């Protein structure tokens, strides 16, 4: 019996060592991709694509369906989100708004309106840290605070979508946040729209979005951009004319 116990203990230790060796990397990664054009999908490359697939992350949908997923990052309010919501309501388009703690504290009425009008609030972390450089405990705390505050403000019970702050992450953060019940949502259409002192007007935003559009695109826009606010209605109208449909992330495929 003693010999059997020793064998079992040895096997347990071996199993533990195997788990330790299989731990995911905490090396910092930055999201990036080759832009789509003329209806051809954006491409993040084999390595990133396989990593996302392994851990349940997404950045684009089905290449054979003219479906689009509209998302906004809301780190702080700059006076344009109400107009964005007006446009979405008039055009019957769903969106996901990834918010920070600062946004929830400074713009609670807009957060309530997002949920009331059928949109999703996603997790962008409480204080916008680099997820590749913080502990699991800190990561969980960042995410839990957003989820709880969103529920208290809006009544949204579920929070299953995460957009990593700054587009930085690690394979470990992908794996760990998946364990917490999140799907990491990256993007396949974006441009430099967050510099509030470097806006170029409605046409600039329109052109930058439209030339990248492709089937299955997950579009990232920043709500602080006046260019985006001005161009959004025309973007939606003209994409619908091209046969595209806007879907909620809850219907992603």
mmCIF file of C-alpha atoms in Angstrom:
data_model
loop_
_atom_site.group_PDB
_atom_site.id
_atom_site.type_symbol
_atom_site.label_atom_id
_atom_site.label_comp_id
_atom_site.label_asym_id
_atom_site.label_seq_id
_atom_site.Cartn_x
_atom_site.Cartn_y
_atom_site.Cartn_z
ATOM 1 C CA UNK A 1 0.000 0.000 0.000
ATOM 2 C CA UNK A 2 2.859 2.370 0.845
ATOM 3 C CA UNK A 3 4.452 1.659 -2.546
ATOM 4 C CA UNK A 4 1.183 2.447 -4.351
ATOM 5 C CA UNK A 5 0.917 5.748 -2.458
ATOM 6 C CA UNK A 6 4.438 6.722 -3.449
ATOM 7 C CA UNK A 7 3.702 5.914 -7.098
ATOM 8 C CA UNK A 8 0.531 8.001 -6.992
ATOM 9 C CA UNK A 9 2.438 10.905 -5.407
ATOM 10 C CA UNK A 10 5.126 10.644 -8.089
ATOM 11 C CA UNK A 11 2.507 10.702 -10.833
ATOM 12 C CA UNK A 12 0.859 13.719 -9.206
ATOM 13 C CA UNK A 13 4.145 15.596 -9.112
ATOM 14 C CA UNK A 14 4.789 14.753 -12.747
ATOM 15 C CA UNK A 15 1.343 15.994 -13.642
ATOM 16 C CA UNK A 16 1.981 19.245 -11.809
ATOM 17 C CA UNK A 17 5.250 19.735 -13.613
ATOM 18 C CA UNK A 18 3.490 19.200 -16.912
ATOM 19 C CA UNK A 19 0.938 21.852 -16.086
ATOM 20 C CA UNK A 20 3.657 24.293 -15.083
ATOM 21 C CA UNK A 21 5.512 23.677 -18.327
ATOM 22 C CA UNK A 22 2.313 24.235 -20.289
ATOM 23 C CA UNK A 23 1.631 27.638 -18.724
ATOM 24 C CA UNK A 24 0.921 30.316 -21.288
ATOM 25 C CA UNK A 25 3.387 33.089 -22.031
ATOM 26 C CA UNK A 26 3.123 36.505 -20.396
ATOM 27 C CA UNK A 27 5.177 38.154 -23.149
ATOM 28 C CA UNK A 28 3.575 41.388 -24.311
ATOM 29 C CA UNK A 29 1.834 41.278 -27.671
ATOM 30 C CA UNK A 30 0.297 44.160 -29.600
ATOM 31 C CA UNK A 31 -2.703 43.706 -31.850
ATOM 32 C CA UNK A 32 -2.061 44.418 -35.508
ATOM 33 C CA UNK A 33 -3.206 43.251 -38.930
ATOM 34 C CA UNK A 34 -2.970 43.841 -42.654
ATOM 35 C CA UNK A 35 -5.933 46.007 -43.574
ATOM 36 C CA UNK A 36 -8.723 44.702 -45.728
ATOM 37 C CA UNK A 37 -9.585 46.336 -49.050
ATOM 38 C CA UNK A 38 -12.084 45.928 -51.883
ATOM 39 C CA UNK A 39 -14.078 43.417 -49.862
ATOM 40 C CA UNK A 40 -11.028 41.270 -49.015
ATOM 41 C CA UNK A 41 -10.813 40.470 -45.316
ATOM 42 C CA UNK A 42 -8.146 41.939 -43.037
ATOM 43 C CA UNK A 43 -5.462 39.448 -42.028
ATOM 44 C CA UNK A 44 -3.702 39.213 -38.663
ATOM 45 C CA UNK A 45 -1.479 36.340 -39.716
ATOM 46 C CA UNK A 46 -1.372 32.656 -38.872
ATOM 47 C CA UNK A 47 0.251 32.927 -35.435
ATOM 48 C CA UNK A 48 -2.155 35.505 -33.998
ATOM 49 C CA UNK A 49 -5.125 33.904 -35.705
ATOM 50 C CA UNK A 50 -4.362 30.496 -34.220
ATOM 51 C CA UNK A 51 -3.729 32.001 -30.785
ATOM 52 C CA UNK A 52 -7.102 33.731 -30.801
ATOM 53 C CA UNK A 53 -8.864 30.608 -32.005
ATOM 54 C CA UNK A 54 -7.209 28.560 -29.259
ATOM 55 C CA UNK A 55 -8.455 30.918 -26.559
ATOM 56 C CA UNK A 56 -11.823 31.845 -28.023
ATOM 57 C CA UNK A 57 -10.896 35.354 -29.180
ATOM 58 C CA UNK A 58 -12.239 36.982 -32.348
ATOM 59 C CA UNK A 59 -11.322 39.765 -34.757
ATOM 60 C CA UNK A 60 -13.409 39.042 -37.838
ATOM 61 C CA UNK A 61 -16.401 36.937 -38.784
ATOM 62 C CA UNK A 62 -17.520 34.834 -41.710
ATOM 63 C CA UNK A 63 -15.855 35.814 -44.986
ATOM 64 C CA UNK A 64 -18.838 34.645 -47.024
ATOM 65 C CA UNK A 65 -21.478 36.770 -45.272
ATOM 66 C CA UNK A 66 -21.879 40.532 -45.633
ATOM 67 C CA UNK A 67 -22.248 40.988 -41.894
ATOM 68 C CA UNK A 68 -20.649 43.763 -39.846
ATOM 69 C CA UNK A 69 -20.179 44.186 -36.098
ATOM 70 C CA UNK A 70 -19.970 47.771 -34.871
ATOM 71 C CA UNK A 71 -18.003 48.457 -31.691
ATOM 72 C CA UNK A 72 -16.916 51.598 -29.852
ATOM 73 C CA UNK A 73 -14.233 52.156 -27.226
ATOM 74 C CA UNK A 74 -15.445 54.581 -24.553
ATOM 75 C CA UNK A 75 -12.594 55.592 -22.286
ATOM 76 C CA UNK A 76 -14.097 58.976 -21.520
ATOM 77 C CA UNK A 77 -16.946 61.128 -22.774
ATOM 78 C CA UNK A 78 -16.195 63.906 -25.238
ATOM 79 C CA UNK A 79 -19.688 65.048 -26.092
ATOM 80 C CA UNK A 80 -20.429 62.828 -29.112
ATOM 81 C CA UNK A 81 -21.901 59.603 -27.732
ATOM 82 C CA UNK A 82 -25.444 60.935 -27.481
ATOM 83 C CA UNK A 83 -25.343 61.747 -31.195
ATOM 84 C CA UNK A 84 -23.887 58.315 -31.961
ATOM 85 C CA UNK A 85 -26.764 56.731 -30.043
ATOM 86 C CA UNK A 86 -29.246 58.894 -31.919
ATOM 87 C CA UNK A 87 -27.860 57.653 -35.231
ATOM 88 C CA UNK A 88 -27.866 54.010 -34.151
ATOM 89 C CA UNK A 89 -31.462 54.302 -32.981
ATOM 90 C CA UNK A 90 -32.603 55.965 -36.214
ATOM 91 C CA UNK A 91 -30.776 53.382 -38.353
ATOM 92 C CA UNK A 92 -31.766 50.366 -36.203
ATOM 93 C CA UNK A 93 -28.145 49.308 -35.756
ATOM 94 C CA UNK A 94 -26.870 47.445 -32.661
ATOM 95 C CA UNK A 95 -23.440 48.176 -31.214
ATOM 96 C CA UNK A 96 -21.147 47.156 -28.400
ATOM 97 C CA UNK A 97 -19.605 49.886 -26.237
ATOM 98 C CA UNK A 98 -16.435 48.889 -24.385
ATOM 99 C CA UNK A 99 -16.258 51.141 -21.324
ATOM 100 C CA UNK A 100 -13.790 51.971 -18.584
ATOM 101 C CA UNK A 101 -14.425 52.815 -14.952
ATOM 102 C CA UNK A 102 -13.913 56.495 -15.656
ATOM 103 C CA UNK A 103 -16.656 56.367 -18.281
ATOM 104 C CA UNK A 104 -19.149 54.704 -15.973
ATOM 105 C CA UNK A 105 -18.457 57.215 -13.221
ATOM 106 C CA UNK A 106 -18.499 60.308 -15.439
ATOM 107 C CA UNK A 107 -21.260 59.401 -17.916
ATOM 108 C CA UNK A 108 -23.712 57.104 -16.101
ATOM 109 C CA UNK A 109 -26.768 58.382 -17.975
ATOM 110 C CA UNK A 110 -25.218 57.488 -21.325
ATOM 111 C CA UNK A 111 -24.323 54.020 -20.059
ATOM 112 C CA UNK A 112 -27.925 53.537 -18.965
ATOM 113 C CA UNK A 113 -29.133 54.696 -22.367
ATOM 114 C CA UNK A 114 -26.859 52.223 -24.175
ATOM 115 C CA UNK A 115 -28.455 49.274 -22.428
ATOM 116 C CA UNK A 116 -31.976 50.700 -22.538
ATOM 117 C CA UNK A 117 -31.742 51.038 -26.321
ATOM 118 C CA UNK A 118 -30.586 47.461 -26.801
ATOM 119 C CA UNK A 119 -26.828 47.833 -27.062
ATOM 120 C CA UNK A 120 -24.199 45.799 -25.224
ATOM 121 C CA UNK A 121 -21.739 47.225 -22.719
ATOM 122 C CA UNK A 122 -18.441 45.375 -22.899
ATOM 123 C CA UNK A 123 -15.497 45.374 -20.522
ATOM 124 C CA UNK A 124 -12.553 47.655 -21.267
ATOM 125 C CA UNK A 125 -11.175 47.353 -17.700
ATOM 126 C CA UNK A 126 -11.539 49.774 -14.823
ATOM 127 C CA UNK A 127 -8.304 51.768 -15.169
ATOM 128 C CA UNK A 128 -7.026 50.762 -18.631
ATOM 129 C CA UNK A 129 -3.813 48.921 -17.631
ATOM 130 C CA UNK A 130 -1.551 46.781 -19.795
ATOM 131 C CA UNK A 131 -2.966 43.280 -19.326
ATOM 132 C CA UNK A 132 0.368 41.652 -20.145
ATOM 133 C CA UNK A 133 2.057 43.259 -17.137
ATOM 134 C CA UNK A 134 -0.426 42.861 -14.270
ATOM 135 C CA UNK A 135 -1.202 39.916 -12.007
ATOM 136 C CA UNK A 136 -4.192 37.650 -12.403
ATOM 137 C CA UNK A 137 -5.622 39.100 -9.211
ATOM 138 C CA UNK A 138 -5.367 42.641 -10.548
ATOM 139 C CA UNK A 139 -6.825 41.602 -13.900
ATOM 140 C CA UNK A 140 -9.825 40.021 -12.213
ATOM 141 C CA UNK A 141 -10.327 43.055 -9.997
ATOM 142 C CA UNK A 142 -10.261 45.377 -13.027
ATOM 143 C CA UNK A 143 -12.873 43.311 -14.829
ATOM 144 C CA UNK A 144 -15.087 42.618 -11.816
ATOM 145 C CA UNK A 145 -15.409 46.312 -10.975
ATOM 146 C CA UNK A 146 -16.659 47.145 -14.468
ATOM 147 C CA UNK A 147 -19.106 44.249 -14.471
ATOM 148 C CA UNK A 148 -20.517 45.120 -11.060
ATOM 149 C CA UNK A 149 -20.777 48.857 -11.700
ATOM 150 C CA UNK A 150 -22.456 48.235 -15.057
ATOM 151 C CA UNK A 151 -25.010 45.973 -13.405
ATOM 152 C CA UNK A 152 -25.730 48.494 -10.653
ATOM 153 C CA UNK A 153 -26.144 51.324 -13.173
ATOM 154 C CA UNK A 154 -27.957 49.617 -16.008
ATOM 155 C CA UNK A 155 -29.232 46.240 -14.862
ATOM 156 C CA UNK A 156 -27.130 44.441 -17.501
ATOM 157 C CA UNK A 157 -26.471 41.109 -15.828
ATOM 158 C CA UNK A 158 -24.162 39.493 -18.345
ATOM 159 C CA UNK A 159 -20.753 40.784 -19.354
ATOM 160 C CA UNK A 160 -18.994 38.385 -21.679
ATOM 161 C CA UNK A 161 -17.057 40.586 -24.110
ATOM 162 C CA UNK A 162 -13.655 42.091 -23.355
ATOM 163 C CA UNK A 163 -11.535 44.504 -25.320
ATOM 164 C CA UNK A 164 -8.024 44.550 -23.992
ATOM 165 C CA UNK A 165 -6.766 48.058 -23.101
ATOM 166 C CA UNK A 166 -4.417 49.662 -25.640
ATOM 167 C CA UNK A 167 -4.599 46.541 -27.802
ATOM 168 C CA UNK A 168 -1.844 44.984 -25.675
ATOM 169 C CA UNK A 169 -2.181 41.485 -24.270
ATOM 170 C CA UNK A 170 -0.391 38.191 -23.752
ATOM 171 C CA UNK A 171 -1.352 34.632 -24.448
ATOM 172 C CA UNK A 172 -1.733 34.265 -20.705
ATOM 173 C CA UNK A 173 -4.198 37.161 -20.490
ATOM 174 C CA UNK A 174 -6.230 35.580 -23.299
ATOM 175 C CA UNK A 175 -6.305 32.244 -21.500
ATOM 176 C CA UNK A 176 -7.003 33.679 -18.059
ATOM 177 C CA UNK A 177 -9.789 36.023 -19.134
ATOM 178 C CA UNK A 178 -11.386 33.143 -21.042
ATOM 179 C CA UNK A 179 -11.416 31.233 -17.733
ATOM 180 C CA UNK A 180 -13.243 34.223 -16.233
ATOM 181 C CA UNK A 181 -15.943 33.870 -18.880
ATOM 182 C CA UNK A 182 -14.845 36.530 -21.372
ATOM 183 C CA UNK A 183 -14.442 36.475 -25.131
ATOM 184 C CA UNK A 184 -11.614 38.759 -26.235
ATOM 185 C CA UNK A 185 -12.880 40.962 -29.063
ATOM 186 C CA UNK A 186 -10.252 42.526 -31.306
ATOM 187 C CA UNK A 187 -11.007 44.217 -34.631
ATOM 188 C CA UNK A 188 -10.378 44.176 -38.371
ATOM 189 C CA UNK A 189 -11.347 47.765 -39.300
ATOM 190 C CA UNK A 190 -9.861 50.789 -37.544
ATOM 191 C CA UNK A 191 -7.901 53.980 -38.126
ATOM 192 C CA UNK A 192 -6.276 56.673 -35.997
ATOM 193 C CA UNK A 193 -9.470 58.344 -34.800
ATOM 194 C CA UNK A 194 -8.799 58.862 -31.088
ATOM 195 C CA UNK A 195 -6.553 61.943 -31.341
ATOM 196 C CA UNK A 196 -9.043 64.672 -30.491
ATOM 197 C CA UNK A 197 -6.687 67.468 -31.546
ATOM 198 C CA UNK A 198 -6.065 65.832 -34.901
ATOM 199 C CA UNK A 199 -9.512 65.476 -36.461
ATOM 200 C CA UNK A 200 -9.852 65.954 -40.213
ATOM 201 C CA UNK A 201 -13.582 66.113 -40.850
ATOM 202 C CA UNK A 202 -16.461 63.891 -41.855
ATOM 203 C CA UNK A 203 -15.097 62.844 -45.249
ATOM 204 C CA UNK A 204 -11.800 61.694 -43.772
ATOM 205 C CA UNK A 205 -13.557 59.360 -41.363
ATOM 206 C CA UNK A 206 -15.939 58.118 -44.036
ATOM 207 C CA UNK A 207 -13.107 57.309 -46.463
ATOM 208 C CA UNK A 208 -10.962 55.554 -43.859
ATOM 209 C CA UNK A 209 -13.805 53.310 -42.760
ATOM 210 C CA UNK A 210 -15.282 52.515 -46.160
ATOM 211 C CA UNK A 211 -12.034 51.543 -47.864
ATOM 212 C CA UNK A 212 -11.335 48.873 -45.235
ATOM 213 C CA UNK A 213 -14.789 47.293 -45.065
ATOM 214 C CA UNK A 214 -15.062 43.574 -45.753
ATOM 215 C CA UNK A 215 -17.485 40.741 -44.959
ATOM 216 C CA UNK A 216 -17.385 39.787 -41.280
ATOM 217 C CA UNK A 217 -15.627 42.984 -40.205
ATOM 218 C CA UNK A 218 -15.480 43.944 -36.567
ATOM 219 C CA UNK A 219 -15.300 47.731 -36.742
ATOM 220 C CA UNK A 220 -13.546 49.679 -33.985
ATOM 221 C CA UNK A 221 -14.394 53.361 -33.586
ATOM 222 C CA UNK A 222 -13.614 55.729 -30.740
ATOM 223 C CA UNK A 223 -16.536 57.741 -29.453
ATOM 224 C CA UNK A 224 -14.332 60.763 -28.694
ATOM 225 C CA UNK A 225 -13.949 61.473 -32.421
ATOM 226 C CA UNK A 226 -16.019 64.271 -33.928
ATOM 227 C CA UNK A 227 -15.147 62.856 -37.357
ATOM 228 C CA UNK A 228 -16.789 59.536 -36.481
ATOM 229 C CA UNK A 229 -19.885 61.192 -35.096
ATOM 230 C CA UNK A 230 -20.341 63.235 -38.251
ATOM 231 C CA UNK A 231 -19.668 60.360 -40.660
ATOM 232 C CA UNK A 232 -21.538 57.534 -38.918
ATOM 233 C CA UNK A 233 -24.948 58.064 -40.476
ATOM 234 C CA UNK A 234 -23.591 58.100 -44.041
ATOM 235 C CA UNK A 235 -21.334 55.107 -43.341
ATOM 236 C CA UNK A 236 -24.268 53.026 -42.137
ATOM 237 C CA UNK A 237 -26.569 54.151 -44.943
ATOM 238 C CA UNK A 238 -24.059 53.453 -47.708
ATOM 239 C CA UNK A 239 -22.948 50.098 -46.292
ATOM 240 C CA UNK A 240 -26.551 48.965 -46.150
ATOM 241 C CA UNK A 241 -26.894 50.021 -49.790
ATOM 242 C CA UNK A 242 -23.947 47.713 -50.549
ATOM 243 C CA UNK A 243 -25.858 44.823 -48.995
ATOM 244 C CA UNK A 244 -24.182 44.750 -45.594
ATOM 245 C CA UNK A 245 -26.126 44.003 -42.405
ATOM 246 C CA UNK A 246 -25.139 45.110 -38.918
ATOM 247 C CA UNK A 247 -25.401 42.446 -36.239
ATOM 248 C CA UNK A 248 -24.915 42.293 -32.492
ATOM 249 C CA UNK A 249 -21.863 40.456 -31.159
ATOM 250 C CA UNK A 250 -24.391 38.115 -29.563
ATOM 251 C CA UNK A 251 -25.042 36.840 -33.106
ATOM 252 C CA UNK A 252 -21.382 36.607 -34.095
ATOM 253 C CA UNK A 253 -20.356 33.830 -36.429
#
